[in-house]
C-alpha positions as protocol buffer text, in pm:
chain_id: "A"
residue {
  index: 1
  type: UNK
  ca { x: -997 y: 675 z: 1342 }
}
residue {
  index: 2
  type: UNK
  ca { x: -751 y: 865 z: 1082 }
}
residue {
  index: 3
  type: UNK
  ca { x: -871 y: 763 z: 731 }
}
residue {
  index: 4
  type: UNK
  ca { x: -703 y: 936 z: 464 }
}
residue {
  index: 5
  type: UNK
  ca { x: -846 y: 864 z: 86 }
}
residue {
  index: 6
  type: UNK
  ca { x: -788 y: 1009 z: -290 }
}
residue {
  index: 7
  type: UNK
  ca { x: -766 y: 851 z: -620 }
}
residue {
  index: 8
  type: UNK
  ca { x: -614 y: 1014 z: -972 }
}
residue {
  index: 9
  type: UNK
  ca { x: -555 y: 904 z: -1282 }
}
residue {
  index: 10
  type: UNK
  ca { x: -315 y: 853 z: -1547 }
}
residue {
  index: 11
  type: UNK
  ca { x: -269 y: 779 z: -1896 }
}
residue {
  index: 12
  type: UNK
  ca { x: -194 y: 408 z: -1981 }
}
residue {
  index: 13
  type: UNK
  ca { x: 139 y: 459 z: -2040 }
}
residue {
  index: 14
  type: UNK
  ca { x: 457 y: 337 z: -1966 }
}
residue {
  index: 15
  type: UNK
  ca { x: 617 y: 675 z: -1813 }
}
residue {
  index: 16
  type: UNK
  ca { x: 282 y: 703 z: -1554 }
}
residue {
  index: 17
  type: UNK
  ca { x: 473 y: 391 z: -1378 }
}
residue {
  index: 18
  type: UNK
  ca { x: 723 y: 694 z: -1244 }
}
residue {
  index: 19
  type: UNK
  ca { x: 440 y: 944 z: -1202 }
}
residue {
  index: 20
  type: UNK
  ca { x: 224 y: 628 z: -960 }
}
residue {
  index: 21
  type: UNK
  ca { x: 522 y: 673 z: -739 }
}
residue {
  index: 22
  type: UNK
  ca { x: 513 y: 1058 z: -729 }
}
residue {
  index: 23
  type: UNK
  ca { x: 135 y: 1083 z: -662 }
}
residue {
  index: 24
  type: UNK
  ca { x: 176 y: 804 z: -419 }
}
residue {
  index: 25
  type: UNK
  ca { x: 437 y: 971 z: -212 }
}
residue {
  index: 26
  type: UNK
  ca { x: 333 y: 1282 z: -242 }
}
residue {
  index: 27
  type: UNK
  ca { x: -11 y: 1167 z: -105 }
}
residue {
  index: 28
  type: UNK
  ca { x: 211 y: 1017 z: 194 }
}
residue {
  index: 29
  type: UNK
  ca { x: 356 y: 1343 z: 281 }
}
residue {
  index: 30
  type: UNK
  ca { x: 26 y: 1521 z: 263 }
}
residue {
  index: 31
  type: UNK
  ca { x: -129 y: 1258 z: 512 }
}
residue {
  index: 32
  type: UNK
  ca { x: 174 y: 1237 z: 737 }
}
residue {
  index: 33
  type: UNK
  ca { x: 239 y: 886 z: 691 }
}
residue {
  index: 34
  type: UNK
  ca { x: 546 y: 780 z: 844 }
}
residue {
  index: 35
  type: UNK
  ca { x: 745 y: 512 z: 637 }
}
residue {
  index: 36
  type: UNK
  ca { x: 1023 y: 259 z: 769 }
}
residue {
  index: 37
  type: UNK
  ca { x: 1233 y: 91 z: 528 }
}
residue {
  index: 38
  type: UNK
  ca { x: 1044 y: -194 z: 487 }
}
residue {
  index: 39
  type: UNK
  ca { x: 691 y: 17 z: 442 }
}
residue {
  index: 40
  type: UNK
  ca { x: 891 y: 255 z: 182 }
}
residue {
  index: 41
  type: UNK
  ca { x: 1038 y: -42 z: -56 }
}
residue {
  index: 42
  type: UNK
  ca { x: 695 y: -199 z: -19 }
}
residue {
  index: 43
  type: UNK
  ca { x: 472 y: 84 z: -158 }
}
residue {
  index: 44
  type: UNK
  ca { x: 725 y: 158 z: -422 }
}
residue {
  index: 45
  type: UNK
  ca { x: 774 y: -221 z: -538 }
}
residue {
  index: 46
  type: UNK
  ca { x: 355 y: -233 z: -521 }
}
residue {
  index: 47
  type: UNK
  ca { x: 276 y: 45 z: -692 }
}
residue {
  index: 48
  type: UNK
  ca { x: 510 y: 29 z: -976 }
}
residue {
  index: 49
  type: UNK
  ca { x: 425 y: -403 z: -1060 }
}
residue {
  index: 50
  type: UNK
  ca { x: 11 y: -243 z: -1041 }
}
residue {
  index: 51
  type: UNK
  ca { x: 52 y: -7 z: -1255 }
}
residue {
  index: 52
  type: UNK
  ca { x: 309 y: -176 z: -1496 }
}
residue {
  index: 53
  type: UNK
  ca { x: 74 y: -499 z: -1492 }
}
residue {
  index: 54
  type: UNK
  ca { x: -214 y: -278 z: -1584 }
}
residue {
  index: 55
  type: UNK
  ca { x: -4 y: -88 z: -1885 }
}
residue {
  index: 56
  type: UNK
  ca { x: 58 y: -448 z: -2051 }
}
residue {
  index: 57
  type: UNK
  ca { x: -230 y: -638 z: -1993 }
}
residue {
  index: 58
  type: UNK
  ca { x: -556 y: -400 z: -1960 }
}
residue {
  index: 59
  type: UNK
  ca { x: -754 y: -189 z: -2192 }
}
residue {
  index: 60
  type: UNK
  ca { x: -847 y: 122 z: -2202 }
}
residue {
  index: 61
  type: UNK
  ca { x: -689 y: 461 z: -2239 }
}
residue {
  index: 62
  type: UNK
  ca { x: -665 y: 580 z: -1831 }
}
residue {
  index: 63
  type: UNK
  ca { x: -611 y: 389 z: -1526 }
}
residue {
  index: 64
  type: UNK
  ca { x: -796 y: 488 z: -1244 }
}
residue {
  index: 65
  type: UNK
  ca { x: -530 y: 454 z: -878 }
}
residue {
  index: 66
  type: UNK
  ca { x: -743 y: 436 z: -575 }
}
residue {
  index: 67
  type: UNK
  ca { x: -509 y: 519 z: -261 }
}
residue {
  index: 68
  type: UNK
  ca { x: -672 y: 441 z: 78 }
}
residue {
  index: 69
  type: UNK
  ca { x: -425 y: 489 z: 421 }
}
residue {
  index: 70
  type: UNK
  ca { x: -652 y: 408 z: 778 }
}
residue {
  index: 71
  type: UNK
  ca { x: -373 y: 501 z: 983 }
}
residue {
  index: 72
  type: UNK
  ca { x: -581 y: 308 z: 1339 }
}
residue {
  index: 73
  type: UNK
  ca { x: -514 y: 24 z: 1125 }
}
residue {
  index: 74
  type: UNK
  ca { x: -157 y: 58 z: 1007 }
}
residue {
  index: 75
  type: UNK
  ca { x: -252 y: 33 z: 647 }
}
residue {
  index: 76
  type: UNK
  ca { x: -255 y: 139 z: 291 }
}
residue {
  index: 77
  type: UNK
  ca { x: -417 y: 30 z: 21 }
}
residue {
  index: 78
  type: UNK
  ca { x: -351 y: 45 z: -322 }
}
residue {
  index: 79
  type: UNK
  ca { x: -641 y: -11 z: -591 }
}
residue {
  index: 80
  type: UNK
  ca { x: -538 y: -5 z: -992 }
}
residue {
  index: 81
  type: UNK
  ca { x: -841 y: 27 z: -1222 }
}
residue {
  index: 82
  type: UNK
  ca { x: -833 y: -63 z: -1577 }
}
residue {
  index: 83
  type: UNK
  ca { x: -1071 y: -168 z: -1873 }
}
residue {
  index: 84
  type: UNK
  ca { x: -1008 y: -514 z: -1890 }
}
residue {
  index: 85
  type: UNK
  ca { x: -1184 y: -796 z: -1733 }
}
residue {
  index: 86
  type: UNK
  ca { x: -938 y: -1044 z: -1749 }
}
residue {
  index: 87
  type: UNK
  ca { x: -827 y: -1133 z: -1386 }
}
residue {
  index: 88
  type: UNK
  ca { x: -426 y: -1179 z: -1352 }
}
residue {
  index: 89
  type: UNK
  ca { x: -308 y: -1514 z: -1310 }
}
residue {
  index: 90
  type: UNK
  ca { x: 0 y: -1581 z: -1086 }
}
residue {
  index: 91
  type: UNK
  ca { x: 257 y: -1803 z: -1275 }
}
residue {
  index: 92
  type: UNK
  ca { x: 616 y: -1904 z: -1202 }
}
residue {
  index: 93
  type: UNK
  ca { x: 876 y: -1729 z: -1364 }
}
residue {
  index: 94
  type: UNK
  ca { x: 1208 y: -1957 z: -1453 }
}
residue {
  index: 95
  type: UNK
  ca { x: 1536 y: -1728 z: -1360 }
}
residue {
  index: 96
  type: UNK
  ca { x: 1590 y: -1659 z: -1679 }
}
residue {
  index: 97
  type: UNK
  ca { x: 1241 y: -1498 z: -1790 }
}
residue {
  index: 98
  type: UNK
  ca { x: 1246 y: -1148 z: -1782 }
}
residue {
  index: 99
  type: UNK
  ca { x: 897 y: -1098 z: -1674 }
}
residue {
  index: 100
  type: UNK
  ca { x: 659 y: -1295 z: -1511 }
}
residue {
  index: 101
  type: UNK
  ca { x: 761 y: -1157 z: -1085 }
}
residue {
  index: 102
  type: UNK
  ca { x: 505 y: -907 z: -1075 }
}
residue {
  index: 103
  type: UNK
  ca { x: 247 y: -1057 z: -879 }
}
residue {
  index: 104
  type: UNK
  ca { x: 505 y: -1311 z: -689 }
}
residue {
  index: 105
  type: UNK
  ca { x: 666 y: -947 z: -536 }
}
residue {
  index: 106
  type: UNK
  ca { x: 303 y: -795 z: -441 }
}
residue {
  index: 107
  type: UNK
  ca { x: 218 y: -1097 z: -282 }
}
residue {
  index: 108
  type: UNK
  ca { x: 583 y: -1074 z: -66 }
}
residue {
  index: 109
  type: UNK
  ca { x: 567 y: -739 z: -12 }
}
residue {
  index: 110
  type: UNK
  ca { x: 211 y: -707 z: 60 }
}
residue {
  index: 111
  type: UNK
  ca { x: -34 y: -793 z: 393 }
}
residue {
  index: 112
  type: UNK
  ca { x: -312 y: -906 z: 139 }
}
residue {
  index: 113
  type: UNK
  ca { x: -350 y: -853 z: -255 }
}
residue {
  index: 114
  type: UNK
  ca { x: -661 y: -943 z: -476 }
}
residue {
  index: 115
  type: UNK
  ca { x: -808 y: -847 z: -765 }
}
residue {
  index: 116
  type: UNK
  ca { x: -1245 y: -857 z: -872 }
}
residue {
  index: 117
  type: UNK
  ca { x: -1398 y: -726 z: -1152 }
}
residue {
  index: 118
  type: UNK
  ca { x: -1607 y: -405 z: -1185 }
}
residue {
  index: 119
  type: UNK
  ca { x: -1847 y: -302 z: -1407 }
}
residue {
  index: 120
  type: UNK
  ca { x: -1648 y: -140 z: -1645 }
}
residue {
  index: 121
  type: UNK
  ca { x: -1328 y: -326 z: -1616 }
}
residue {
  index: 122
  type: UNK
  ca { x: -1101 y: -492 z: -1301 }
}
residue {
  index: 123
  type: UNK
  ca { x: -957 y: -370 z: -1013 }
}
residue {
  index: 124
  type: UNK
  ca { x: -600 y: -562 z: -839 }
}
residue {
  index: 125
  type: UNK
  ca { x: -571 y: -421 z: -538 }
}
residue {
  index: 126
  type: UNK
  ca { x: -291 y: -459 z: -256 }
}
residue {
  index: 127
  type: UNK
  ca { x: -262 y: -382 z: 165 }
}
residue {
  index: 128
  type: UNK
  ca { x: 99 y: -235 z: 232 }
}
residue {
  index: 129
  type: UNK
  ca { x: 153 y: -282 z: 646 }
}
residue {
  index: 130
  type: UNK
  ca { x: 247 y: 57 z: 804 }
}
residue {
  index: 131
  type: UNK
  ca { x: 466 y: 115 z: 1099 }
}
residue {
  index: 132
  type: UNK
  ca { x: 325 y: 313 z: 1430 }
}
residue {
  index: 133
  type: UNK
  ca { x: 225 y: 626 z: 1343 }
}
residue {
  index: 134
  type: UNK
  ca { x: 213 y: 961 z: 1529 }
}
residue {
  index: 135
  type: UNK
  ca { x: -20 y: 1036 z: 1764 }
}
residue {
  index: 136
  type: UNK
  ca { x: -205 y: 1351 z: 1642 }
}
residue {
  index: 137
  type: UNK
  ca { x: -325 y: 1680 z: 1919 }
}
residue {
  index: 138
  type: UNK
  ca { x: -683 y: 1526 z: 1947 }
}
residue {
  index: 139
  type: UNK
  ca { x: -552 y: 1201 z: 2044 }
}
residue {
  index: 140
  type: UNK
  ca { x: -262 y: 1331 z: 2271 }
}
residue {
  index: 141
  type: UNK
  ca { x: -552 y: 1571 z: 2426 }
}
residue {
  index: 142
  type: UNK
  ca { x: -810 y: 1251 z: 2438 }
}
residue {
  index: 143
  type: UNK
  ca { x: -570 y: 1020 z: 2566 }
}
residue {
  index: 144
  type: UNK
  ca { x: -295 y: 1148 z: 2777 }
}
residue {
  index: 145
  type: UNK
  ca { x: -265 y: 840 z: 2951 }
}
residue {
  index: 146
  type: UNK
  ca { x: -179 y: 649 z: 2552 }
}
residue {
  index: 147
  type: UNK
  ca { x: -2 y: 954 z: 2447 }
}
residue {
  index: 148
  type: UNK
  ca { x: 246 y: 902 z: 2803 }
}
residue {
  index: 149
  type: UNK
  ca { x: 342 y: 538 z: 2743 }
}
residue {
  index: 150
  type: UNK
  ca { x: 411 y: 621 z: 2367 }
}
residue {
  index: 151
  type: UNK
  ca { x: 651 y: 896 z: 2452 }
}
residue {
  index: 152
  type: UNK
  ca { x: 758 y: 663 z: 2710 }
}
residue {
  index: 153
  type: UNK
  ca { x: 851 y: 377 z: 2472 }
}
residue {
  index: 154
  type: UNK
  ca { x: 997 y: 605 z: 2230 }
}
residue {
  index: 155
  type: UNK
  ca { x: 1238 y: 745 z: 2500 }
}
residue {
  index: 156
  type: UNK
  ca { x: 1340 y: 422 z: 2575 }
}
residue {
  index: 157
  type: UNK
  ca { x: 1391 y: 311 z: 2225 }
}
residue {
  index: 158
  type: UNK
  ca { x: 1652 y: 615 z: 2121 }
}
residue {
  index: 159
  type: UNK
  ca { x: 1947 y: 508 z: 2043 }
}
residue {
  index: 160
  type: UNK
  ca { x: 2223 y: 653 z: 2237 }
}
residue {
  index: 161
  type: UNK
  ca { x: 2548 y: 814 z: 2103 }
}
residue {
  index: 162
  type: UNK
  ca { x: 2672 y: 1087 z: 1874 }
}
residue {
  index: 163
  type: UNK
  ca { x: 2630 y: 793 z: 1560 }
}
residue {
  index: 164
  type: UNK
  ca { x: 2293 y: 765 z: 1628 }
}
residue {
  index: 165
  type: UNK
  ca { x: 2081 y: 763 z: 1341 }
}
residue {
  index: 166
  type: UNK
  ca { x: 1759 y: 992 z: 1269 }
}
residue {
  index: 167
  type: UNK
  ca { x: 1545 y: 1008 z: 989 }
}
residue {
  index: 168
  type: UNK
  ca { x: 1304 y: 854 z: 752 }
}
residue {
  index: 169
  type: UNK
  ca { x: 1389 y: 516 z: 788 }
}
residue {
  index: 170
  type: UNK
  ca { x: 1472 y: 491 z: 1150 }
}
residue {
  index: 171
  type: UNK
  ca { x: 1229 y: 257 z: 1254 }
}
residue {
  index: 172
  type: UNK
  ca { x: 1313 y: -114 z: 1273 }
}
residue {
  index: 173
  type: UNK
  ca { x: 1199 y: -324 z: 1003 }
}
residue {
  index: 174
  type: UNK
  ca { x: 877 y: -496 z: 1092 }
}
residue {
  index: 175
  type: UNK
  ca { x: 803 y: -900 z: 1091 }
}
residue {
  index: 176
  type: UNK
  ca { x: 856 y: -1047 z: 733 }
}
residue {
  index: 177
  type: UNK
  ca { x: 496 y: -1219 z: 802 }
}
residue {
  index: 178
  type: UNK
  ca { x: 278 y: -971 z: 948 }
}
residue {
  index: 179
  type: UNK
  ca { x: -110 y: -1108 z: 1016 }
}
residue {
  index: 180
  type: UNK
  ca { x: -254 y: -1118 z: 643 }
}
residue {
  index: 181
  type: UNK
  ca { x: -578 y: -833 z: 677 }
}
residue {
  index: 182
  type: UNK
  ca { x: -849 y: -824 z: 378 }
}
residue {
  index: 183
  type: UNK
  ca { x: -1033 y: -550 z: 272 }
}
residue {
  index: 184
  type: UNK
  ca { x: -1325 y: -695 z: 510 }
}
residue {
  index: 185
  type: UNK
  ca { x: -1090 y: -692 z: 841 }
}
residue {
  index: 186
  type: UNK
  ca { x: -1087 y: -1106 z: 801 }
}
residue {
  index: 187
  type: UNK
  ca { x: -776 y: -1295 z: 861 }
}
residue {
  index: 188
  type: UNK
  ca { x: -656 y: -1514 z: 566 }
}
residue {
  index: 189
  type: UNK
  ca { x: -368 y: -1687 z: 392 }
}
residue {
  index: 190
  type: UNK
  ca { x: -227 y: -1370 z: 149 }
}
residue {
  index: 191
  type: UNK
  ca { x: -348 y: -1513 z: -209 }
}
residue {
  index: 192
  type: UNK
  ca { x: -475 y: -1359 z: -496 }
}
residue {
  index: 193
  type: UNK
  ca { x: -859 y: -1341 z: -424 }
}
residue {
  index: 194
  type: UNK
  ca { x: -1120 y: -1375 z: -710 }
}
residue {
  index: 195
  type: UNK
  ca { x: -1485 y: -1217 z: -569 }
}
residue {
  index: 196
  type: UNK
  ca { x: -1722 y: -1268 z: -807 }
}
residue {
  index: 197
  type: UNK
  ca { x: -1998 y: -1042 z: -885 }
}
residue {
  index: 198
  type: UNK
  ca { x: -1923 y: -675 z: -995 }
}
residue {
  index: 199
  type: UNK
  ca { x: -1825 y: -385 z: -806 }
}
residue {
  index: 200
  type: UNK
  ca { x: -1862 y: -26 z: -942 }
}
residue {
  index: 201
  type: UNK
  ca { x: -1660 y: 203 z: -1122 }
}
residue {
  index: 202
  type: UNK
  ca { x: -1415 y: 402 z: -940 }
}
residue {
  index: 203
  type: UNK
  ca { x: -1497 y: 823 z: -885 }
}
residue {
  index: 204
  type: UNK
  ca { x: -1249 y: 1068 z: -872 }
}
């Protein structure tokens, strides 16, 4: 199982909104995560309404960003730590409000979302569905018989013809509602969750 996991922080500011997006794609490249279109506007989208959400309404002078990618699973998650304990609400936003969409897009783009509070603040968290990844040496050496009908189905999805297109967001756009996946590998209805209890502070 490929489990990839870091966290960092940054001030709570309005410019580390940019620098989430950085970190988180530069984190990406190190891992090896491939991206389709629909993977790359989610992370983005995700990251950005955490971290802005956590600018505005928490406390505190850092945020903590927990980034977790189990790559058997064909996820990432996304964790945003603050100071305050004051759980988001969802609410409806009227067209004409210019704020309000933040947790309405998470919830869209997202497998799961959720947020709980720790012991010295909250945590919102969201899942971000992946697409199939590569098959690393080990696996190719462990399971030829895998690695043959994956380089089988990718030869027979190539497109043919000198406009065919290659590159980062080749891959076909996956189902706009994928099975919803918590934390705890449970299926569920994709909601903000509300765990009570306390869960510790995040480490670097």
């Amino acid at each position: 199982m490929r489990v990839y996991s870091q966290s960092f922080f940054l001030v709570r500011d309005p410019t580390s909104v940019p620098l989430s997006r950085r970190r988180l794609y530069d984190l990406a490249e190190k891992w090896g995560l491939r991206l389709n279109e629909a993977s790359d506007t989610a992370l983005t989208t995700v990251i950005s309404e955490l971290v802005t959400n956590a600018v505005r309404h928490g406390t505190g002078a850092m945020l903590t960003i927990g980034v977790r990618a189990n790559l058997s699973r064909r996820r990432v998650l996304v964790e945003v730590y603050d100071g305050s304990r004051i759980l988001p609400v969802p609410r409806y936003a009227a067209p004409e409000d210019e704020a309000g969409r933040g947790m309405a897009l998470i919830g869209r783009l997202s497998v799961c979302h959720g947020a709980e509070r720790t012991a010295c603040g909250k945590c919102v968290w969201a899942e971000i569905a992946l697409p199939t990844q590569r098959l690393t040496r080990r696996q190719l050496l462990l399971r030829p018989g895998r690695a043959a009908r994956a380089v089988a189905r990718r030869l027979t999805s190539v497109p043919s013809g000198p406009r065919a297109h290659r590159g980062r967001h080749s891959s076909p756009r996956p189902p706009s509602t994928p099975d919803p996946v918590d934390k705890a590998g449970q299926q569920h209805t994709p909601r903000i969750s509300r765990r009570e209890g306390e869960s510790p502070c995040p480490t670097s």
